[in-house]
Coordinates of C-alpha atoms and ligand atoms in Angstrom, one line a residue:
X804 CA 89.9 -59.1 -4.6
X805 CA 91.8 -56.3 -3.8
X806 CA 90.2 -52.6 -3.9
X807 CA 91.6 -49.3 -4.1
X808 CA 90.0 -45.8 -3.8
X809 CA 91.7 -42.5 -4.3
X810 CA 89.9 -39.7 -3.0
X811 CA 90.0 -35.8 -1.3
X812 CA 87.2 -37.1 1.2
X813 CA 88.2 -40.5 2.2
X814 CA 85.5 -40.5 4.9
X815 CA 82.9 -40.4 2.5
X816 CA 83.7 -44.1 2.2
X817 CA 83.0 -44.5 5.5
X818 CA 79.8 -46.9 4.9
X819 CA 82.2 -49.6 3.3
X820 CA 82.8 -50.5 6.9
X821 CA 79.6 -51.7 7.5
X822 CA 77.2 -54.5 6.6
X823 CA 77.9 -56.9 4.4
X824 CA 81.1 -54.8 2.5
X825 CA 82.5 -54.4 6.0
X826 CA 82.3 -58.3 7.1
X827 CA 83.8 -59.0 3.9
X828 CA 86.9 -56.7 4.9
X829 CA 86.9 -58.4 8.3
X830 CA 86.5 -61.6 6.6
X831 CA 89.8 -61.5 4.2
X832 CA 87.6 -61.7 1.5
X833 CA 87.8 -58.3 0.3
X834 CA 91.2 -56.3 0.9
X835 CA 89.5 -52.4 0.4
X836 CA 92.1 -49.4 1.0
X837 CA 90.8 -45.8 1.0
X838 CA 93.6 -43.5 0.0
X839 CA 93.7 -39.3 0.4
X840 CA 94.7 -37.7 -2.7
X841 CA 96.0 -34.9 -0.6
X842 CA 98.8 -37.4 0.5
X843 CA 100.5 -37.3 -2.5
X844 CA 100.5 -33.5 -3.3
X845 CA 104.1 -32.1 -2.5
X846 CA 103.0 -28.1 -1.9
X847 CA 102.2 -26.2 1.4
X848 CA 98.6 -25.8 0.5
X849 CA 98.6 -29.5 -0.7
X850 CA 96.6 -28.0 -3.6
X851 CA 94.5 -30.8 -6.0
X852 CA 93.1 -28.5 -8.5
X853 CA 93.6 -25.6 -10.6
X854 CA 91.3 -23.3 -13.0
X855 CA 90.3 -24.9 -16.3
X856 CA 92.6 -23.8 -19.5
X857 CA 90.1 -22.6 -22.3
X858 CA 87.6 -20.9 -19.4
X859 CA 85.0 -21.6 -18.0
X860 CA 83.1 -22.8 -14.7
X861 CA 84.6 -24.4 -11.8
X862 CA 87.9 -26.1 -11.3
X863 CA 89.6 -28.8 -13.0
X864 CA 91.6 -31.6 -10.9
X865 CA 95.6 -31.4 -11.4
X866 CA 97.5 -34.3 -13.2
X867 CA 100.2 -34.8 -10.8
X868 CA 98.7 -36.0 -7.7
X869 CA 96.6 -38.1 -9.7
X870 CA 99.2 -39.9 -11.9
X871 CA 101.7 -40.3 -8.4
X872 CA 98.6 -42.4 -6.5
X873 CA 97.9 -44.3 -9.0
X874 CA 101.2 -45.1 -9.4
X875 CA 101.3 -45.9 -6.1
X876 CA 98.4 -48.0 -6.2
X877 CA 99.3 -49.9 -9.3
X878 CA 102.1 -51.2 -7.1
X879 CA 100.8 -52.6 -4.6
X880 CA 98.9 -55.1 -7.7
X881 CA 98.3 -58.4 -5.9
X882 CA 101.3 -60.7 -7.0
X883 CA 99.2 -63.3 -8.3
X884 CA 97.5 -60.9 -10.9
X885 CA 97.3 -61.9 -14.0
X886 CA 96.4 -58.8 -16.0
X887 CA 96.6 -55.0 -15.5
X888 CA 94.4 -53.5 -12.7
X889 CA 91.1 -51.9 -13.8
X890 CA 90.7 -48.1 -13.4
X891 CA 87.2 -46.9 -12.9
X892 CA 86.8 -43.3 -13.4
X893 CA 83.1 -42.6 -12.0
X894 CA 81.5 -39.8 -14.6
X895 CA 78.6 -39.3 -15.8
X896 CA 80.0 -38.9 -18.9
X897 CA 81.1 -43.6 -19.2
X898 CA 79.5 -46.0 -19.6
X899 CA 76.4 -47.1 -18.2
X900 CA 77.1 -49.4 -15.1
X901 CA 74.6 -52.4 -14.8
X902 CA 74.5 -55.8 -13.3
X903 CA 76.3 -57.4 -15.9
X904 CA 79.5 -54.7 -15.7
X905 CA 79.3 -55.6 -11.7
X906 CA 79.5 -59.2 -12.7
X907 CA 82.6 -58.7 -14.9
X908 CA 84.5 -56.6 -12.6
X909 CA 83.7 -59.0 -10.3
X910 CA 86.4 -61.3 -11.7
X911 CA 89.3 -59.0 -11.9
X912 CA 91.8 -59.0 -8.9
X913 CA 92.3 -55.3 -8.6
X914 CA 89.5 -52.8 -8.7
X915 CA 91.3 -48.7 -8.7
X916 CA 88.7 -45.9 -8.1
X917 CA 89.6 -42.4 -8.9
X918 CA 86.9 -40.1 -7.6
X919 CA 86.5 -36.8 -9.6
X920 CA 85.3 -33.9 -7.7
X921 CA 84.8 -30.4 -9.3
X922 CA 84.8 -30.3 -13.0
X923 CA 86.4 -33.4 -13.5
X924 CA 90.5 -34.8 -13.7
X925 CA 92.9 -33.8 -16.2
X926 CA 92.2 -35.7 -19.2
X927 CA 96.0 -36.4 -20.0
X928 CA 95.6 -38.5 -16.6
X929 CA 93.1 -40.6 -18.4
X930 CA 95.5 -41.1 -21.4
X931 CA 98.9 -42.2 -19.3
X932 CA 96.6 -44.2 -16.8
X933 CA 96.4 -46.7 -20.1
X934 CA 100.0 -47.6 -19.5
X935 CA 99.2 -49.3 -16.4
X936 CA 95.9 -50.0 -16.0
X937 CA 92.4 -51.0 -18.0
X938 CA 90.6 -47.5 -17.7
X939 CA 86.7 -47.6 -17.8
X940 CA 84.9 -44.5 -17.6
X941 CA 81.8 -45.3 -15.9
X942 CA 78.4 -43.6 -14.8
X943 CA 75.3 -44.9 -12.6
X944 CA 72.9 -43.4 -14.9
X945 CA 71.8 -40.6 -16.6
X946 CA 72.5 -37.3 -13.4
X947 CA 74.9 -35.3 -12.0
X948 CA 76.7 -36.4 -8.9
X949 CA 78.9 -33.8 -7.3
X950 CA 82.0 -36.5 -7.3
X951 CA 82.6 -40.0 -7.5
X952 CA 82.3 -40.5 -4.1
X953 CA 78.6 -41.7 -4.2
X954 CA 79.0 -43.9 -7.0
X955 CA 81.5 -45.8 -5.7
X956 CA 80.1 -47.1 -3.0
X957 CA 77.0 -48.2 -5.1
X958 CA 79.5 -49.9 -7.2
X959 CA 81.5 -51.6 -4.6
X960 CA 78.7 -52.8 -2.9
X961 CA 77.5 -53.8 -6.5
X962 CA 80.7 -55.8 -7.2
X963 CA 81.2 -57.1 -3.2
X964 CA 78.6 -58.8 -3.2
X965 CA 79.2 -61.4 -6.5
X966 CA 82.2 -62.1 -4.7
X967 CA 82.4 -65.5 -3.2
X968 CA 81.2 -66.0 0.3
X969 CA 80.2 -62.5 0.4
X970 CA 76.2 -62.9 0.1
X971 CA 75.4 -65.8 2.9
X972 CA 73.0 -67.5 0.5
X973 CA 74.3 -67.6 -3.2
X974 CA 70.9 -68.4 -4.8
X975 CA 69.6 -65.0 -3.5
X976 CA 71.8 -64.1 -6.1
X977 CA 69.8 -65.8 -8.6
X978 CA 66.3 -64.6 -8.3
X979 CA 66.7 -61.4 -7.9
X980 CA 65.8 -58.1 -10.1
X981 CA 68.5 -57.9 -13.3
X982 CA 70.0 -61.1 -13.2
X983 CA 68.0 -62.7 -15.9
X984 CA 67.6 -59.7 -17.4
X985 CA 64.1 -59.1 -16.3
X986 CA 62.9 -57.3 -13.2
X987 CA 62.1 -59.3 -9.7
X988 CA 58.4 -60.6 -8.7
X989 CA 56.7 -58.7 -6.0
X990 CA 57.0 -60.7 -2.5
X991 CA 55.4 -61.3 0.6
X992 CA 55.3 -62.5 4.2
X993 CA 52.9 -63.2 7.3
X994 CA 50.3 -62.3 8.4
X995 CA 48.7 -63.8 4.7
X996 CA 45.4 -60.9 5.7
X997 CA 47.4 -57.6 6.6
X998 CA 44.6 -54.6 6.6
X999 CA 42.4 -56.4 4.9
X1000 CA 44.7 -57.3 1.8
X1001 CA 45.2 -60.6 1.0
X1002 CA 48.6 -62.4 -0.2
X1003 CA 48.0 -63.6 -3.6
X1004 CA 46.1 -67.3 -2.9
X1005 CA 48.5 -69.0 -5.4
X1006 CA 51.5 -68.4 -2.9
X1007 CA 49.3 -70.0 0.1
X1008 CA 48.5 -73.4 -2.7
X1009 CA 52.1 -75.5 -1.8
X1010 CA 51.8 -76.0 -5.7
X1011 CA 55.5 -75.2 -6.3
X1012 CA 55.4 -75.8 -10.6
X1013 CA 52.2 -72.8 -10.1
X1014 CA 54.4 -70.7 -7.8
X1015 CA 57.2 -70.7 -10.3
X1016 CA 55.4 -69.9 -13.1
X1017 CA 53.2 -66.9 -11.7
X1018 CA 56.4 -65.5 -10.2
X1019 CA 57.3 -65.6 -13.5
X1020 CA 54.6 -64.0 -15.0
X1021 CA 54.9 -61.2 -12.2
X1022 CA 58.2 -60.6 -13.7
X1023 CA 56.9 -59.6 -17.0
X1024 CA 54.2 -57.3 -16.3
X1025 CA 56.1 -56.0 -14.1
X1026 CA 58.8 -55.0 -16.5
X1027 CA 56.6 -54.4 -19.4
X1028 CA 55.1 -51.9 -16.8
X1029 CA 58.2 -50.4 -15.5
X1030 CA 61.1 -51.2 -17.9
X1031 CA 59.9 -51.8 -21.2
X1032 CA 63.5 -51.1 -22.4
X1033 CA 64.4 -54.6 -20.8
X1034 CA 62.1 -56.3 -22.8
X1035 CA 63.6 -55.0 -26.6
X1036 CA 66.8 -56.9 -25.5
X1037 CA 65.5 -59.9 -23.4
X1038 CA 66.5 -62.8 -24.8
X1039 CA 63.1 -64.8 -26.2
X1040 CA 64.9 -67.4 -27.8
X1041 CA 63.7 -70.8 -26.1
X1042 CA 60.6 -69.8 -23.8
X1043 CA 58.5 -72.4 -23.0
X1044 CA 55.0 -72.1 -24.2
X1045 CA 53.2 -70.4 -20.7
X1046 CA 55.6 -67.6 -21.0
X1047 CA 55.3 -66.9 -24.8
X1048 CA 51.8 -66.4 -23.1
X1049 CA 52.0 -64.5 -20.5
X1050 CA 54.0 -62.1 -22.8
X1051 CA 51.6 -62.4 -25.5
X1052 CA 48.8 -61.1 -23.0
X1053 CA 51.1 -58.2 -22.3
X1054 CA 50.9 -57.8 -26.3
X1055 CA 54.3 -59.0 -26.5
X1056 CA 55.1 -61.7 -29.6
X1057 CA 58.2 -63.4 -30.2
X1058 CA 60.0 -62.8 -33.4
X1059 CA 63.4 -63.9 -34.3
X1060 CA 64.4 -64.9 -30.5
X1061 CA 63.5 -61.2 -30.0
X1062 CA 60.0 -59.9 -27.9
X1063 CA 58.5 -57.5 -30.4
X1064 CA 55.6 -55.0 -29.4
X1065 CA 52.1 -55.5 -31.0
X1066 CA 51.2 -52.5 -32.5
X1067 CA 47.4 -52.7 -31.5
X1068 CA 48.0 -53.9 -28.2
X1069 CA 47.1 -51.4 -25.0
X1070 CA 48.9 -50.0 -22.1
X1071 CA 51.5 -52.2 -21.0
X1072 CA 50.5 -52.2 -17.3
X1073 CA 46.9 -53.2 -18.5
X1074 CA 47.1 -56.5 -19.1
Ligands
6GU1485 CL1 79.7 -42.5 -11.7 N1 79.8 -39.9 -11.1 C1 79.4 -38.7 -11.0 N2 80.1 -37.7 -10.6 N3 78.1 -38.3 -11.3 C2 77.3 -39.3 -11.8 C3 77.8 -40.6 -11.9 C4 79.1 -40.9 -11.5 N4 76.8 -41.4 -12.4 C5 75.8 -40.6 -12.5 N5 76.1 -39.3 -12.2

């Protein structure tokens, strides 16, 4: 996969050079370019913004420099590509991004990042950045960020990591919080007494069919106690019996395929 990122602090994406984002780079298996939108201003002051037209607070980024590095970027398009790049514009005014956006992007073969500072970028940027690329407005969640800079890394390391060869162990990939849809089972390690709290004895039994299905259990309550959004769209269809169970403890019943909240049931997190 090939990455771009177009920004006026281009050492704010620093971090990419580490960890696992940064052996990925040094691996060939993620080609990442950091570009300075200052680059591809043409004035003295290399100017990137300009006051907002209608009033108001704060600046507004210019159109120009904008539209001539993302051209730029949209040219160097790996020549195998088979579609348009994909523009993400990090705002908190997109979409929401979640682990099933970082799967999708995951497949594309070129990833451009524009990172709005200040107010955000000329909107007609937005509009003629259609030409060449998929644009998707999107935001982390629901608070303000003072540029995209932030977001993208989350993002990238989001994406990096689906990317084959990337994470050592793929099936760490498979357990984890978001990936069925429902949030990971608490975990544990040696010493099994540590200040006089105990690992839970089921984890100490070598019964791996018990394991499973208390891990399992784990992950409901603690959704229903911490993301009870996730369960309105969880996918109920075909559970076997012990988790329509577990969920019906929680005061959870299945109805249509979908997980439907008793009304007389308690707290959530009681159960
Ligand atoms: Cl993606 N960008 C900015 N600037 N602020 C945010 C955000 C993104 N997501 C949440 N807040």
């Amino acid at each position: 996969m090939r990455i771009d990122v177009v920004s006026i602090f281009p050492e704010y994406l620093a971090p990419l050079e580490l960890s696992l984002i940064g052996k990925a780079r040094q691996d060939g298996l993620l080609d990442l370019t950091v570009h300075d939108l200052r680059s591809f201003t043409t004035d003295r002051h290399r100017t990137v913004d300009d006051t907002p037209y209608g009033g108001g607070a704060g600046m507004v980024m210019k159109a120009e420099p904008w539209a001539q590095a993302l051209a730029s970027v949209a040219a160097a398009q790996p020549a195998d590509a088979g579609s348009k790049p994909v523009l993400i514009v990090p705002s908190p005014a997109g979409e929401r991004f979640n682990q099933a956006l970082a799967y999708e992007l995951a497949e594309e073969d070129q990833l451009v990042f524009a990172c709005g500072r200040y107010e955000g970028i000329d909107e007609r940027v937005i509009e003629w950045a259609e030409e060449h690329f998929t644009v998707r407005p999107v935001s982390l969640g629901d608070y303000v960020l003072n540029g995209g800079e932030v977001a993208v890394l989350a993002m990238v390391e989001a994406i990096g990591r689906l990317l084959p060869g990337v994470v050592g162990n793929p099936e760490s990939l498979v357990e984890e919080s978001h990936s069925d849809g429902l949030l990971e089972y608490p975990v544990y390690t040696k010493p099994s007494v540590w200040r006089d709290r105990e690992v839970p004895a089921i984890l100490l039994s070598g019964n791996h069919g018990k394991i499973a299905q208390w891990r399992r259990h784990e992950q409901y309550r603690r959704t229903a106690e911490r993301r009870p959004d996730l369960l309105e769209t969880f996918d109920a269809g075909s559970l076997p019996r012990a988790d329509r169970t577990a969920l019906a403890d929680l005061g959870y019943d299945v109805v249509d395929g979908r997980l439907k909240r008793r009304p007389d049931s308690g707290s959530a997190a009681s159960a």
